[in-house]
Amino acid sequence: MLSGAKLAPFFIAIGYFSNAFDGSPVALALSKVVGPNLSHLSWGLLFVIPVVIVLLALLGIHPLVSITLLGQVLLTSQVTIPTLAIALALNVGGALSYLVSPFEGAIVLISDLADVPPTTVAIKNNGWFGLWFLLLSTVGIYFFTN
């Protein structure tokens, strides 16, 4: 329990960042653009949400930041799927981004120990597992929340 206290400032900072983003002009603009454009996808969002989080992680954006921002934008837009499905898709995206991002600490450590580039471990070695995880999780979320 005491070792988890070291992460408290990080989660508090994410909370402040989330509140600051919530009322910002960027959030309002994203809600106006994202909401109408993604509402027609309906259940296809279960696949799109994790893919967007992974793509942002591949660009170097931390998954907690992208989950927080994307979650706020999606929950304030006119998306027709249940909020539980959105939350589960965000969690799947976070797990996938930790699995296939070459910037993740565990990936960097494994690549250093194996003396291979982080992209080899993240994309080549974990990529197929990540793809199957994405597909099975999407189907599971659909049947669990529908």
PDB file of C-alpha atoms in Angstrom:
ATOM      1  CA  MET A   1       0.000   0.000   0.000  1.00  0.00           C
ATOM      2  CA  LEU A   2       2.819   2.406   0.836  1.00  0.00           C
ATOM      3  CA  SER A   3       4.583   1.826  -2.477  1.00  0.00           C
ATOM      4  CA  GLY A   4       1.375   2.794  -4.302  1.00  0.00           C
ATOM      5  CA  ALA A   5       1.477   6.170  -2.548  1.00  0.00           C
ATOM      6  CA  LYS A   6       4.315   7.164  -4.871  1.00  0.00           C
ATOM      7  CA  LEU A   7       1.824   7.176  -7.754  1.00  0.00           C
ATOM      8  CA  ALA A   8      -0.656   9.435  -5.966  1.00  0.00           C
ATOM      9  CA  PRO A   9       0.782  12.697  -7.366  1.00  0.00           C
ATOM     10  CA  PHE A  10       0.551  11.249 -10.878  1.00  0.00           C
ATOM     11  CA  PHE A  11      -3.141  10.390 -10.502  1.00  0.00           C
ATOM     12  CA  ILE A  12      -3.860  13.736  -8.875  1.00  0.00           C
ATOM     13  CA  ALA A  13      -2.160  15.469 -11.806  1.00  0.00           C
ATOM     14  CA  ILE A  14      -4.271  13.443 -14.258  1.00  0.00           C
ATOM     15  CA  GLY A  15      -7.375  14.570 -12.338  1.00  0.00           C
ATOM     16  CA  TYR A  16      -6.353  18.231 -12.537  1.00  0.00           C
ATOM     17  CA  PHE A  17      -5.484  17.838 -16.197  1.00  0.00           C
ATOM     18  CA  SER A  18      -8.854  16.233 -16.822  1.00  0.00           C
ATOM     19  CA  ASN A  19     -10.737  19.038 -15.090  1.00  0.00           C
ATOM     20  CA  ALA A  20      -8.736  21.698 -16.907  1.00  0.00           C
ATOM     21  CA  PHE A  21      -9.365  19.994 -20.244  1.00  0.00           C
ATOM     22  CA  ASP A  22     -13.085  19.584 -19.570  1.00  0.00           C
ATOM     23  CA  GLY A  23     -13.945  23.265 -19.915  1.00  0.00           C
ATOM     24  CA  SER A  24     -11.309  24.216 -22.457  1.00  0.00           C
ATOM     25  CA  PRO A  25     -12.050  25.418 -25.991  1.00  0.00           C
ATOM     26  CA  VAL A  26     -10.164  22.392 -27.325  1.00  0.00           C
ATOM     27  CA  ALA A  27     -12.562  20.012 -25.545  1.00  0.00           C
ATOM     28  CA  LEU A  28     -15.577  21.887 -26.845  1.00  0.00           C
ATOM     29  CA  ALA A  29     -14.216  21.890 -30.392  1.00  0.00           C
ATOM     30  CA  LEU A  30     -13.381  18.174 -30.211  1.00  0.00           C
ATOM     31  CA  SER A  31     -16.858  17.374 -28.885  1.00  0.00           C
ATOM     32  CA  LYS A  32     -18.453  19.278 -31.765  1.00  0.00           C
ATOM     33  CA  VAL A  33     -16.268  17.535 -34.351  1.00  0.00           C
ATOM     34  CA  VAL A  34     -15.970  14.065 -32.847  1.00  0.00           C
ATOM     35  CA  GLY A  35     -19.548  13.601 -31.642  1.00  0.00           C
ATOM     36  CA  PRO A  36     -21.402  13.942 -34.948  1.00  0.00           C
ATOM     37  CA  ASN A  37     -18.677  12.184 -36.942  1.00  0.00           C
ATOM     38  CA  LEU A  38     -18.408   9.182 -34.640  1.00  0.00           C
ATOM     39  CA  SER A  39     -22.068   8.771 -33.726  1.00  0.00           C
ATOM     40  CA  HIS A  40     -22.789   6.964 -37.005  1.00  0.00           C
ATOM     41  CA  LEU A  41     -20.189   4.287 -36.146  1.00  0.00           C
ATOM     42  CA  SER A  42     -22.286   3.065 -33.214  1.00  0.00           C
ATOM     43  CA  TRP A  43     -20.830  -0.296 -32.131  1.00  0.00           C
ATOM     44  CA  GLY A  44     -17.861   0.170 -34.476  1.00  0.00           C
ATOM     45  CA  LEU A  45     -16.521   2.559 -31.850  1.00  0.00           C
ATOM     46  CA  LEU A  46     -15.578  -0.474 -29.777  1.00  0.00           C
ATOM     47  CA  PHE A  47     -12.885  -1.153 -32.355  1.00  0.00           C
ATOM     48  CA  VAL A  48     -11.997   2.475 -33.138  1.00  0.00           C
ATOM     49  CA  ILE A  49     -11.423   3.613 -29.535  1.00  0.00           C
ATOM     50  CA  PRO A  50      -8.595   1.141 -28.727  1.00  0.00           C
ATOM     51  CA  VAL A  51      -6.983   1.708 -32.132  1.00  0.00           C
ATOM     52  CA  VAL A  52      -6.892   5.481 -31.549  1.00  0.00           C
ATOM     53  CA  ILE A  53      -5.356   5.009 -28.098  1.00  0.00           C
ATOM     54  CA  VAL A  54      -2.706   2.678 -29.531  1.00  0.00           C
ATOM     55  CA  LEU A  55      -1.905   5.100 -32.357  1.00  0.00           C
ATOM     56  CA  LEU A  56      -1.488   7.919 -29.839  1.00  0.00           C
ATOM     57  CA  ALA A  57       0.763   5.678 -27.723  1.00  0.00           C
ATOM     58  CA  LEU A  58       2.870   4.938 -30.796  1.00  0.00           C
ATOM     59  CA  LEU A  59       3.300   8.704 -31.158  1.00  0.00           C
ATOM     60  CA  GLY A  60       4.536   8.869 -27.558  1.00  0.00           C
ATOM     61  CA  ILE A  61       1.411  10.101 -25.759  1.00  0.00           C
ATOM     62  CA  HIS A  62       0.922   8.296 -22.462  1.00  0.00           C
ATOM     63  CA  PRO A  63      -2.154   6.036 -22.449  1.00  0.00           C
ATOM     64  CA  LEU A  64      -3.598   7.556 -19.262  1.00  0.00           C
ATOM     65  CA  VAL A  65      -3.596  10.971 -20.893  1.00  0.00           C
ATOM     66  CA  SER A  66      -5.237   9.754 -24.094  1.00  0.00           C
ATOM     67  CA  ILE A  67      -7.791   7.663 -22.153  1.00  0.00           C
ATOM     68  CA  THR A  68      -8.702  10.654 -20.015  1.00  0.00           C
ATOM     69  CA  LEU A  69      -9.083  13.030 -22.943  1.00  0.00           C
ATOM     70  CA  LEU A  70     -10.814  10.586 -25.273  1.00  0.00           C
ATOM     71  CA  GLY A  71     -13.132   9.408 -22.511  1.00  0.00           C
ATOM     72  CA  GLN A  72     -14.251  12.930 -21.713  1.00  0.00           C
ATOM     73  CA  VAL A  73     -14.841  13.765 -25.354  1.00  0.00           C
ATOM     74  CA  LEU A  74     -16.793  10.567 -26.007  1.00  0.00           C
ATOM     75  CA  LEU A  75     -18.913  10.749 -22.877  1.00  0.00           C
ATOM     76  CA  THR A  76     -19.999  14.304 -23.659  1.00  0.00           C
ATOM     77  CA  SER A  77     -20.817  13.588 -27.311  1.00  0.00           C
ATOM     78  CA  GLN A  78     -23.933  12.037 -28.844  1.00  0.00           C
ATOM     79  CA  VAL A  79     -22.615   8.469 -29.026  1.00  0.00           C
ATOM     80  CA  THR A  80     -25.376   5.856 -28.930  1.00  0.00           C
ATOM     81  CA  ILE A  81     -23.541   2.960 -27.264  1.00  0.00           C
ATOM     82  CA  PRO A  82     -23.647   2.431 -23.464  1.00  0.00           C
ATOM     83  CA  THR A  83     -21.109   4.228 -21.323  1.00  0.00           C
ATOM     84  CA  LEU A  84     -19.966   0.879 -19.918  1.00  0.00           C
ATOM     85  CA  ALA A  85     -18.993  -0.208 -23.434  1.00  0.00           C
ATOM     86  CA  ILE A  86     -17.031   3.019 -23.910  1.00  0.00           C
ATOM     87  CA  ALA A  87     -15.256   2.536 -20.572  1.00  0.00           C
ATOM     88  CA  LEU A  88     -14.344  -1.063 -21.409  1.00  0.00           C
ATOM     89  CA  ALA A  89     -13.080  -0.053 -24.860  1.00  0.00           C
ATOM     90  CA  LEU A  90     -10.925   2.630 -23.222  1.00  0.00           C
ATOM     91  CA  ASN A  91      -9.476  -0.008 -20.879  1.00  0.00           C
ATOM     92  CA  VAL A  92      -8.750  -2.350 -23.786  1.00  0.00           C
ATOM     93  CA  GLY A  93      -6.994   0.515 -25.576  1.00  0.00           C
ATOM     94  CA  GLY A  94      -4.870   1.200 -22.514  1.00  0.00           C
ATOM     95  CA  ALA A  95      -3.877  -2.447 -22.168  1.00  0.00           C
ATOM     96  CA  LEU A  96      -3.057  -2.672 -25.869  1.00  0.00           C
ATOM     97  CA  SER A  97      -0.981   0.488 -25.808  1.00  0.00           C
ATOM     98  CA  TYR A  98       1.115  -0.888 -22.943  1.00  0.00           C
ATOM     99  CA  LEU A  99       1.537  -4.075 -24.975  1.00  0.00           C
ATOM    100  CA  VAL A 100       2.603  -2.627 -28.338  1.00  0.00           C
ATOM    101  CA  SER A 101       4.136   0.763 -27.557  1.00  0.00           C
ATOM    102  CA  PRO A 102       7.928   0.854 -27.940  1.00  0.00           C
ATOM    103  CA  PHE A 103       7.998   3.672 -25.354  1.00  0.00           C
ATOM    104  CA  GLU A 104       6.611   1.472 -22.548  1.00  0.00           C
ATOM    105  CA  GLY A 105       9.087   0.796 -19.755  1.00  0.00           C
ATOM    106  CA  ALA A 106       8.647  -2.990 -19.718  1.00  0.00           C
ATOM    107  CA  ILE A 107       9.104  -3.142 -23.492  1.00  0.00           C
ATOM    108  CA  VAL A 108      12.301  -1.083 -23.266  1.00  0.00           C
ATOM    109  CA  LEU A 109      13.597  -3.318 -20.466  1.00  0.00           C
ATOM    110  CA  ILE A 110      12.854  -6.535 -22.373  1.00  0.00           C
ATOM    111  CA  SER A 111      14.406  -5.145 -25.540  1.00  0.00           C
ATOM    112  CA  ASP A 112      17.520  -4.174 -23.613  1.00  0.00           C
ATOM    113  CA  LEU A 113      17.797  -7.618 -22.034  1.00  0.00           C
ATOM    114  CA  ALA A 114      17.228  -9.362 -25.379  1.00  0.00           C
ATOM    115  CA  ASP A 115      19.497  -6.895 -27.205  1.00  0.00           C
ATOM    116  CA  VAL A 116      16.872  -6.083 -29.848  1.00  0.00           C
ATOM    117  CA  PRO A 117      15.168  -2.790 -30.718  1.00  0.00           C
ATOM    118  CA  PRO A 118      12.023  -1.908 -28.718  1.00  0.00           C
ATOM    119  CA  THR A 119       9.979  -1.865 -31.919  1.00  0.00           C
ATOM    120  CA  THR A 120      10.868  -5.519 -32.500  1.00  0.00           C
ATOM    121  CA  VAL A 121       9.532  -6.512 -29.087  1.00  0.00           C
ATOM    122  CA  ALA A 122       6.504  -4.230 -29.228  1.00  0.00           C
ATOM    123  CA  ILE A 123       5.302  -4.602 -32.803  1.00  0.00           C
ATOM    124  CA  LYS A 124       6.811  -7.821 -34.128  1.00  0.00           C
ATOM    125  CA  ASN A 125       6.624 -10.002 -31.019  1.00  0.00           C
ATOM    126  CA  ASN A 126       3.530  -8.570 -29.330  1.00  0.00           C
ATOM    127  CA  GLY A 127       1.663  -7.418 -32.431  1.00  0.00           C
ATOM    128  CA  TRP A 128      -0.211 -10.631 -33.286  1.00  0.00           C
ATOM    129  CA  PHE A 129      -1.224 -11.181 -29.685  1.00  0.00           C
ATOM    130  CA  GLY A 130      -2.382  -7.562 -29.511  1.00  0.00           C
ATOM    131  CA  LEU A 131      -4.450  -7.943 -32.671  1.00  0.00           C
ATOM    132  CA  TRP A 132      -6.172 -11.074 -31.353  1.00  0.00           C
ATOM    133  CA  PHE A 133      -6.697  -9.364 -27.990  1.00  0.00           C
ATOM    134  CA  LEU A 134      -8.299  -6.402 -29.740  1.00  0.00           C
ATOM    135  CA  LEU A 135     -10.634  -8.558 -31.820  1.00  0.00           C
ATOM    136  CA  LEU A 136     -11.708 -10.861 -28.987  1.00  0.00           C
ATOM    137  CA  SER A 137     -12.113  -7.972 -26.549  1.00  0.00           C
ATOM    138  CA  THR A 138     -14.248  -6.029 -29.001  1.00  0.00           C
ATOM    139  CA  VAL A 139     -16.540  -9.012 -29.522  1.00  0.00           C
ATOM    140  CA  GLY A 140     -16.630  -9.659 -25.766  1.00  0.00           C
ATOM    141  CA  ILE A 141     -17.542  -6.052 -24.949  1.00  0.00           C
ATOM    142  CA  TYR A 142     -20.278  -6.117 -27.586  1.00  0.00           C
ATOM    143  CA  PHE A 143     -21.910  -9.238 -26.176  1.00  0.00           C
ATOM    144  CA  PHE A 144     -21.364  -8.206 -22.548  1.00  0.00           C
ATOM    145  CA  THR A 145     -22.945  -4.754 -22.905  1.00  0.00           C
ATOM    146  CA  ASN A 146     -25.575  -5.391 -25.585  1.00  0.00           C
TER     147      ASN A 146
END
